Coordinates of C-alpha atoms in Angstrom, one line a residue:
M1 CA 101.4 72.0 91.6
A2 CA 105.1 73.5 92.1
W3 CA 108.0 73.9 89.9
G4 CA 111.7 72.1 90.1
T5 CA 114.6 74.1 90.6
R6 CA 116.8 72.5 88.0
R7 CA 116.7 74.3 84.3
D8 CA 115.5 70.7 82.9
R9 CA 112.8 70.3 85.5
F10 CA 111.4 73.9 85.3
T11 CA 107.9 73.7 84.7
F12 CA 104.8 75.8 85.1
A13 CA 101.4 74.9 86.4
R14 CA 98.5 77.1 87.3
Q15 CA 97.0 76.7 90.6
P16 CA 93.2 76.2 91.4
C17 CA 101.7 104.3 100.2
G18 CA 102.1 106.1 97.6
E19 CA 105.1 108.5 98.0
D20 CA 103.8 111.8 99.4
A21 CA 104.7 114.2 96.7
P22 CA 107.3 117.3 97.3
T23 CA 105.0 119.6 96.2
A24 CA 105.1 122.9 98.1
I25 CA 102.1 125.4 97.6
R26 CA 102.3 128.8 98.4
L27 CA 99.3 131.2 98.8
R28 CA 100.5 134.6 98.8
W29 CA 98.3 137.2 100.5
R30 CA 98.8 139.7 98.0
S31 CA 97.5 137.5 95.0
G32 CA 94.1 138.7 93.3
L33 CA 92.3 135.9 95.1
F34 CA 93.3 137.2 98.8
R35 CA 93.9 140.5 98.3
H36 CA 91.7 142.6 100.8
P37 CA 92.2 145.8 102.6
P38 CA 93.9 145.2 106.1
G39 CA 91.5 143.9 108.8
E40 CA 89.1 142.7 106.0
F41 CA 90.0 138.8 106.8
D42 CA 86.4 138.1 107.2
V43 CA 84.6 134.5 107.7
N44 CA 84.3 134.1 103.7
R45 CA 87.9 134.5 103.2
R46 CA 88.4 132.0 106.1
L47 CA 86.0 129.5 104.5
L48 CA 87.7 130.2 101.2
F49 CA 91.2 129.4 102.4
A50 CA 90.3 126.5 104.4
F51 CA 88.4 125.1 101.1
V52 CA 91.5 125.7 98.7
C53 CA 93.9 124.2 101.5
A54 CA 91.5 121.0 102.0
A55 CA 91.1 120.3 98.0
L56 CA 94.7 120.8 97.1
G57 CA 96.1 119.1 100.2
G58 CA 93.5 116.0 99.5
W59 CA 94.7 115.8 96.2
V60 CA 98.5 116.3 97.1
L61 CA 98.3 113.5 99.9
S62 CA 96.3 110.9 97.9
P63 CA 98.2 107.7 96.8
R64 CA 97.2 108.3 93.2
S65 CA 98.2 111.9 92.7
A66 CA 101.4 111.3 95.0
E67 CA 102.5 108.5 92.5
A68 CA 101.7 110.9 89.4
V69 CA 103.4 113.9 90.9
A70 CA 106.2 112.4 92.1
G71 CA 107.2 111.2 88.7
G72 CA 110.0 108.8 90.0
P73 CA 109.6 105.2 91.3
T74 CA 106.5 104.5 93.2
K75 CA 107.6 104.0 97.2
I76 CA 105.7 101.1 98.9
T77 CA 106.5 99.3 102.0
L78 CA 106.5 95.4 101.9
G79 CA 106.1 93.4 105.2
I80 CA 107.4 89.7 105.3
A81 CA 106.2 87.5 108.2
I82 CA 109.9 86.1 108.9
P83 CA 113.4 85.9 107.3
S84 CA 112.7 82.5 105.7
Y85 CA 114.0 80.8 102.4
V86 CA 110.7 81.3 100.8
H87 CA 110.2 85.1 102.0
A88 CA 113.7 85.8 101.1
V89 CA 112.2 86.3 97.3
A90 CA 111.3 89.7 98.4
W91 CA 115.0 90.5 98.9
L92 CA 115.9 89.1 95.5
A93 CA 113.4 91.2 93.7
E94 CA 114.9 94.0 95.5
E95 CA 118.8 93.2 95.3
K96 CA 118.5 92.2 91.3
G97 CA 116.5 95.4 90.6
F98 CA 113.5 93.6 89.6
F99 CA 111.4 96.2 91.7
R100 CA 113.1 99.3 90.4
E101 CA 112.8 98.3 86.6
S102 CA 109.1 97.9 87.4
G103 CA 108.9 101.5 88.7
L104 CA 108.8 100.6 92.4
E105 CA 111.2 101.7 95.4
V106 CA 110.1 99.2 97.9
E107 CA 111.1 98.8 101.7
V108 CA 111.1 95.2 102.8
I109 CA 110.3 94.9 106.4
V110 CA 110.7 91.8 108.7
M111 CA 107.5 91.9 110.8
G112 CA 108.3 89.1 112.9
G113 CA 105.1 86.9 112.4
S114 CA 101.9 86.9 110.1
S115 CA 99.8 88.5 112.9
A116 CA 101.9 91.1 113.1
T117 CA 101.9 91.6 109.4
M118 CA 98.4 91.8 109.2
K119 CA 98.2 94.4 111.9
G120 CA 100.7 96.5 109.8
L121 CA 98.4 96.4 106.8
V122 CA 95.4 97.5 108.7
S123 CA 97.1 100.5 110.2
G124 CA 98.4 101.3 106.8
D125 CA 101.8 101.1 107.9
L126 CA 102.4 98.4 104.9
D127 CA 100.9 98.7 101.5
I128 CA 101.6 94.9 100.9
G129 CA 102.3 91.8 103.1
L130 CA 103.8 88.4 102.4
G131 CA 102.4 85.9 105.3
G132 CA 99.9 83.4 106.3
G133 CA 96.4 82.9 104.8
D134 CA 95.3 82.2 108.2
A135 CA 96.4 85.2 109.7
V136 CA 94.6 86.9 107.2
I137 CA 91.1 85.0 107.7
K138 CA 91.4 85.8 111.5
A139 CA 91.9 89.6 110.4
D140 CA 89.0 90.1 108.5
L141 CA 87.0 87.9 111.3
A142 CA 87.9 90.6 113.2
G143 CA 86.7 93.3 111.0
A144 CA 89.6 94.1 108.8
D145 CA 88.9 94.4 104.9
L146 CA 92.0 92.4 103.5
A147 CA 92.6 90.3 101.0
I148 CA 94.7 87.5 99.2
F149 CA 95.7 88.5 95.9
G150 CA 98.5 86.0 95.2
G151 CA 99.9 82.7 96.5
V152 CA 103.5 82.3 96.6
V153 CA 103.6 79.1 98.9
N154 CA 100.5 77.1 98.9
R155 CA 101.9 74.2 101.0
F156 CA 103.0 73.9 104.8
Y157 CA 106.6 74.9 105.7
H158 CA 107.1 72.9 109.0
R159 CA 108.0 69.0 109.6
L160 CA 106.9 66.9 112.6
V161 CA 110.1 65.9 114.1
G162 CA 110.9 63.2 116.6
S163 CA 113.5 63.1 119.3
K164 CA 116.3 60.6 118.9
G165 CA 114.2 57.7 120.5
V166 CA 111.0 58.7 118.7
A167 CA 111.3 57.3 115.0
G168 CA 107.6 56.3 114.4
A169 CA 103.7 56.6 115.3
E170 CA 104.5 53.6 118.1
Q171 CA 107.1 55.4 119.7
L172 CA 105.3 58.8 119.7
R173 CA 102.0 57.4 121.1
G174 CA 101.6 58.3 124.7
G175 CA 104.0 61.4 124.4
A176 CA 103.7 65.0 123.7
I177 CA 104.4 67.6 121.1
G178 CA 105.7 70.9 121.8
L179 CA 104.1 74.1 119.5
P180 CA 104.6 77.8 119.1
F181 CA 101.1 78.3 120.2
L182 CA 97.6 76.6 120.0
G183 CA 95.5 77.4 117.0
G184 CA 98.1 78.3 114.6
P185 CA 99.2 77.0 111.3
Q186 CA 101.8 74.7 113.2
D187 CA 98.8 73.3 115.5
M188 CA 96.9 72.7 112.1
A189 CA 99.8 71.0 110.6
V190 CA 100.4 68.9 113.7
Q191 CA 96.9 67.2 113.3
F192 CA 97.3 66.8 109.4
A193 CA 100.7 64.9 110.7
L194 CA 98.8 63.1 113.5
D195 CA 96.4 61.8 111.1
E196 CA 98.7 60.2 108.7
L197 CA 100.3 58.6 111.6
G198 CA 97.0 57.5 112.6
L199 CA 97.2 59.2 116.2
G200 CA 94.4 60.9 118.0
Y201 CA 95.5 64.7 118.3
N202 CA 95.3 65.3 122.3
R203 CA 94.0 61.9 123.1
E204 CA 96.8 59.6 122.1
V205 CA 99.4 62.2 122.2
E206 CA 99.4 65.5 124.1
I207 CA 100.1 69.2 122.6
R208 CA 102.0 71.7 124.5
N209 CA 102.2 75.4 123.9
M210 CA 105.8 75.9 124.2
G211 CA 106.9 79.0 122.3
K212 CA 109.7 79.7 119.7
E213 CA 111.6 76.9 117.8
Y214 CA 115.0 77.2 119.9
A215 CA 112.8 76.5 123.3
R216 CA 111.2 73.5 121.7
L217 CA 114.3 72.1 120.5
V218 CA 116.2 72.7 123.9
A219 CA 112.9 71.0 125.3
L220 CA 113.4 67.9 122.7
D221 CA 117.0 67.8 123.5
K222 CA 116.0 67.5 127.4
G223 CA 113.3 64.9 127.0
L224 CA 110.4 67.2 128.0
V225 CA 108.9 66.5 124.6
D226 CA 109.0 64.2 122.2
A227 CA 108.2 65.7 119.1
I228 CA 108.2 69.6 117.9
T229 CA 107.7 71.2 114.3
S230 CA 110.5 72.6 112.4
A231 CA 111.2 74.4 109.5
A232 CA 115.0 73.3 109.5
P233 CA 115.9 71.1 106.5
P234 CA 115.8 67.3 106.8
A235 CA 119.8 67.2 106.2
M236 CA 120.2 69.4 109.1
L237 CA 117.9 67.9 111.4
R238 CA 119.3 64.4 110.5
K239 CA 123.0 65.8 111.6
M240 CA 121.3 66.6 114.9
G241 CA 120.2 63.0 115.6
L242 CA 116.5 63.7 115.2
N243 CA 114.0 61.9 112.9
V244 CA 111.4 63.3 110.5
L245 CA 108.1 61.9 111.3
V246 CA 106.1 63.5 108.7
D247 CA 107.7 65.9 106.1
L248 CA 104.3 67.9 105.5
P249 CA 106.1 70.4 102.7
A250 CA 106.7 67.3 100.6
S251 CA 103.1 66.5 100.8
D252 CA 100.2 67.7 98.7
R253 CA 98.1 69.0 101.3
P254 CA 97.2 72.6 100.6
F255 CA 98.0 75.1 103.1
P256 CA 98.3 79.2 102.2
Y257 CA 101.8 79.7 104.1
M258 CA 103.0 82.9 102.1
M259 CA 100.0 84.6 100.5
M260 CA 100.3 88.0 98.8
V261 CA 98.1 90.2 100.9
A262 CA 96.5 93.8 100.9
R263 CA 93.8 95.9 101.8
R264 CA 91.2 95.7 99.4
R265 CA 90.8 99.6 99.0
T266 CA 94.7 99.2 97.8
L267 CA 93.8 96.7 95.0
A268 CA 90.9 98.8 94.3
E269 CA 92.7 102.1 94.0
R270 CA 96.3 101.6 93.3
G271 CA 95.9 98.4 90.7
K272 CA 98.8 99.5 88.8
M273 CA 101.2 99.5 91.7
V274 CA 100.0 95.8 92.6
E275 CA 100.5 95.0 89.0
S276 CA 103.9 96.2 89.0
F277 CA 104.7 94.3 92.4
V278 CA 103.4 91.0 91.3
E279 CA 105.4 91.0 87.9
A280 CA 108.4 92.2 89.8
L281 CA 108.2 89.3 92.2
A282 CA 107.3 86.8 89.7
R283 CA 110.7 87.5 87.9
A284 CA 112.5 86.9 91.2
M285 CA 110.7 83.7 91.6
R286 CA 112.0 82.7 88.2
Y287 CA 115.2 83.6 88.8
Y288 CA 115.5 82.1 92.3
A289 CA 114.5 78.9 91.0
L290 CA 116.8 79.0 88.0
E291 CA 120.1 80.7 89.8
R292 CA 121.1 78.9 93.0
D293 CA 124.5 80.2 93.3
G294 CA 123.5 83.7 92.4
S295 CA 120.4 83.7 94.7
L296 CA 122.2 82.1 97.6
A297 CA 125.1 84.7 97.0
L298 CA 122.7 87.6 97.1
L299 CA 120.7 86.2 100.4
G300 CA 123.7 85.6 102.4
E301 CA 123.7 89.0 104.4
H302 CA 119.9 88.6 104.9
L303 CA 119.5 84.9 105.8
G304 CA 122.7 84.8 108.0
A305 CA 124.6 81.6 108.9
D306 CA 122.1 80.3 111.6
K307 CA 119.3 79.3 108.8
G308 CA 121.1 76.1 108.1
E309 CA 123.4 74.8 105.1
P310 CA 122.6 77.1 102.5
D311 CA 122.5 74.4 99.9
D312 CA 120.2 72.1 101.9
A313 CA 117.9 75.2 103.0
Y314 CA 117.6 76.2 99.1
A315 CA 116.7 72.6 98.0
A316 CA 114.4 71.8 100.8
C317 CA 113.0 75.0 102.0
G318 CA 113.2 77.4 99.0
P319 CA 111.9 77.9 95.6
S320 CA 111.1 74.2 95.0
L321 CA 108.2 75.2 97.7
F322 CA 106.8 77.9 95.1
S323 CA 103.4 78.0 93.3
Y324 CA 103.9 79.6 89.8
P325 CA 102.0 81.2 88.6
P326 CA 101.4 82.5 91.8
Y327 CA 98.0 82.1 92.4
P328 CA 96.5 81.0 95.7
D329 CA 95.1 77.5 96.2
A330 CA 91.6 78.0 97.1
R331 CA 91.4 74.5 98.9
G332 CA 94.5 75.5 101.5
V333 CA 92.4 78.5 102.5
Q334 CA 88.7 76.2 102.7
A335 CA 91.1 73.9 105.0
V336 CA 92.2 76.6 107.4
L337 CA 88.6 77.8 107.5
D338 CA 87.4 74.4 108.3
F339 CA 90.3 73.8 110.8
L340 CA 89.0 77.2 112.7
G341 CA 85.5 76.4 112.7
G342 CA 86.3 73.7 114.8
Q343 CA 88.0 75.5 117.4
E344 CA 86.5 76.5 120.9
D345 CA 86.9 80.0 120.5
R346 CA 83.4 81.4 119.4
E347 CA 85.2 84.2 117.2
L348 CA 87.2 81.8 115.3
A349 CA 84.6 79.4 115.0
R350 CA 82.6 81.6 112.7
A351 CA 85.2 80.8 110.0
G352 CA 83.2 77.8 109.5
D353 CA 80.2 79.8 108.0
H354 CA 82.6 81.2 105.6
K355 CA 84.0 80.1 102.2
A356 CA 87.5 80.6 100.7
A357 CA 86.4 82.6 97.8
E358 CA 85.5 85.6 100.3
F359 CA 88.9 86.2 101.2
I360 CA 90.6 85.8 97.5
D361 CA 90.6 88.4 95.0
T362 CA 92.8 87.2 92.0
T363 CA 91.4 90.0 89.5
I364 CA 95.0 91.4 88.8
L365 CA 96.7 88.3 88.5
D366 CA 94.1 87.3 86.2
A367 CA 94.9 90.2 84.0
L368 CA 98.7 89.8 84.3
A369 CA 97.9 86.2 83.3
A370 CA 95.8 87.0 80.3
R371 CA 98.7 89.1 78.7
G372 CA 101.2 86.6 79.2
A373 CA 103.3 88.1 82.1
F374 CA 104.0 84.6 83.8
E375 CA 105.0 82.9 80.5
M376 CA 108.8 82.0 81.1
P377 CA 111.0 84.0 78.9
A378 CA 113.0 82.0 76.1
E379 CA 116.4 82.6 77.7
S380 CA 115.2 81.0 80.9
A381 CA 114.0 77.9 79.2
N382 CA 117.2 77.1 77.9

């Protein structure tokens, strides 16, 4: 389902705006087309002028024509949900020149969450997003027309972590777990974790809405809650004296944590651009998995020192979580639909009436796979 990060463990397993062309259009009043005696700028002339401007302007502003006229790299805007060790693959593709070599000029923007990423896609501010599949489903249920066209991480990213005095199910029973918000991916992760521990969600353990991870860590330290979800690497958590109760990223439970997402119109009208993007990102995934030191050196300025020990984070929260080829796992998408279908919110509960295939379009990945785009280059296998 995933790949290892050492060269001798590197295996593949398949898993179930355009640039505005700087074209100036000048219409001379003395040209044959617009030559009329003074004072005779009549209705027909106005209509003709409006028609020509609309036709030419529409052609210039369309994504396809803009890319064709520009002749240079295609400019696109990519939104990543958060600056994590898996989302960082986008910066690698930029820093290593993989985007540029694929004919793309990519602006990478940190959106501050998957929900914000989907809003950026819907508004047209973003061309492609890397975010959670659960947010895609929620957006589409609200009327958006987004599609998951690739899956970089098809597993949970957060762990269930207990305080110093909570090392197992018995100590957690009757306690409380702090979440960023209810109904999100970490809420779903906690339900799965409690299933593994044999504890009833919101029956034997109270679930509290507590905001960002820093606030939850403070609450955990003060004894206000007994456990929280955390994306920190296990080694860092142990140094803090905390206990990893359930290591969900290490489990086989599928979850659409980091999906490639775009508007369906983008996939249909700008397929070549999306193909180029996927090829470049796949190259970055391979480089990230094989070249730890080079990758961490390039990512330092983007991730900073507050993300934990780089080596530990790379090993536990980085490319070892990737799916390659980067196909979305339909089982994870279906699990989200089933989870949302059980929510009290009527709008979200409609998710239970849908199937995963309705939110996934792998046409572009299938075409790339058919021509061998995801095969490992010979030099990487040595």
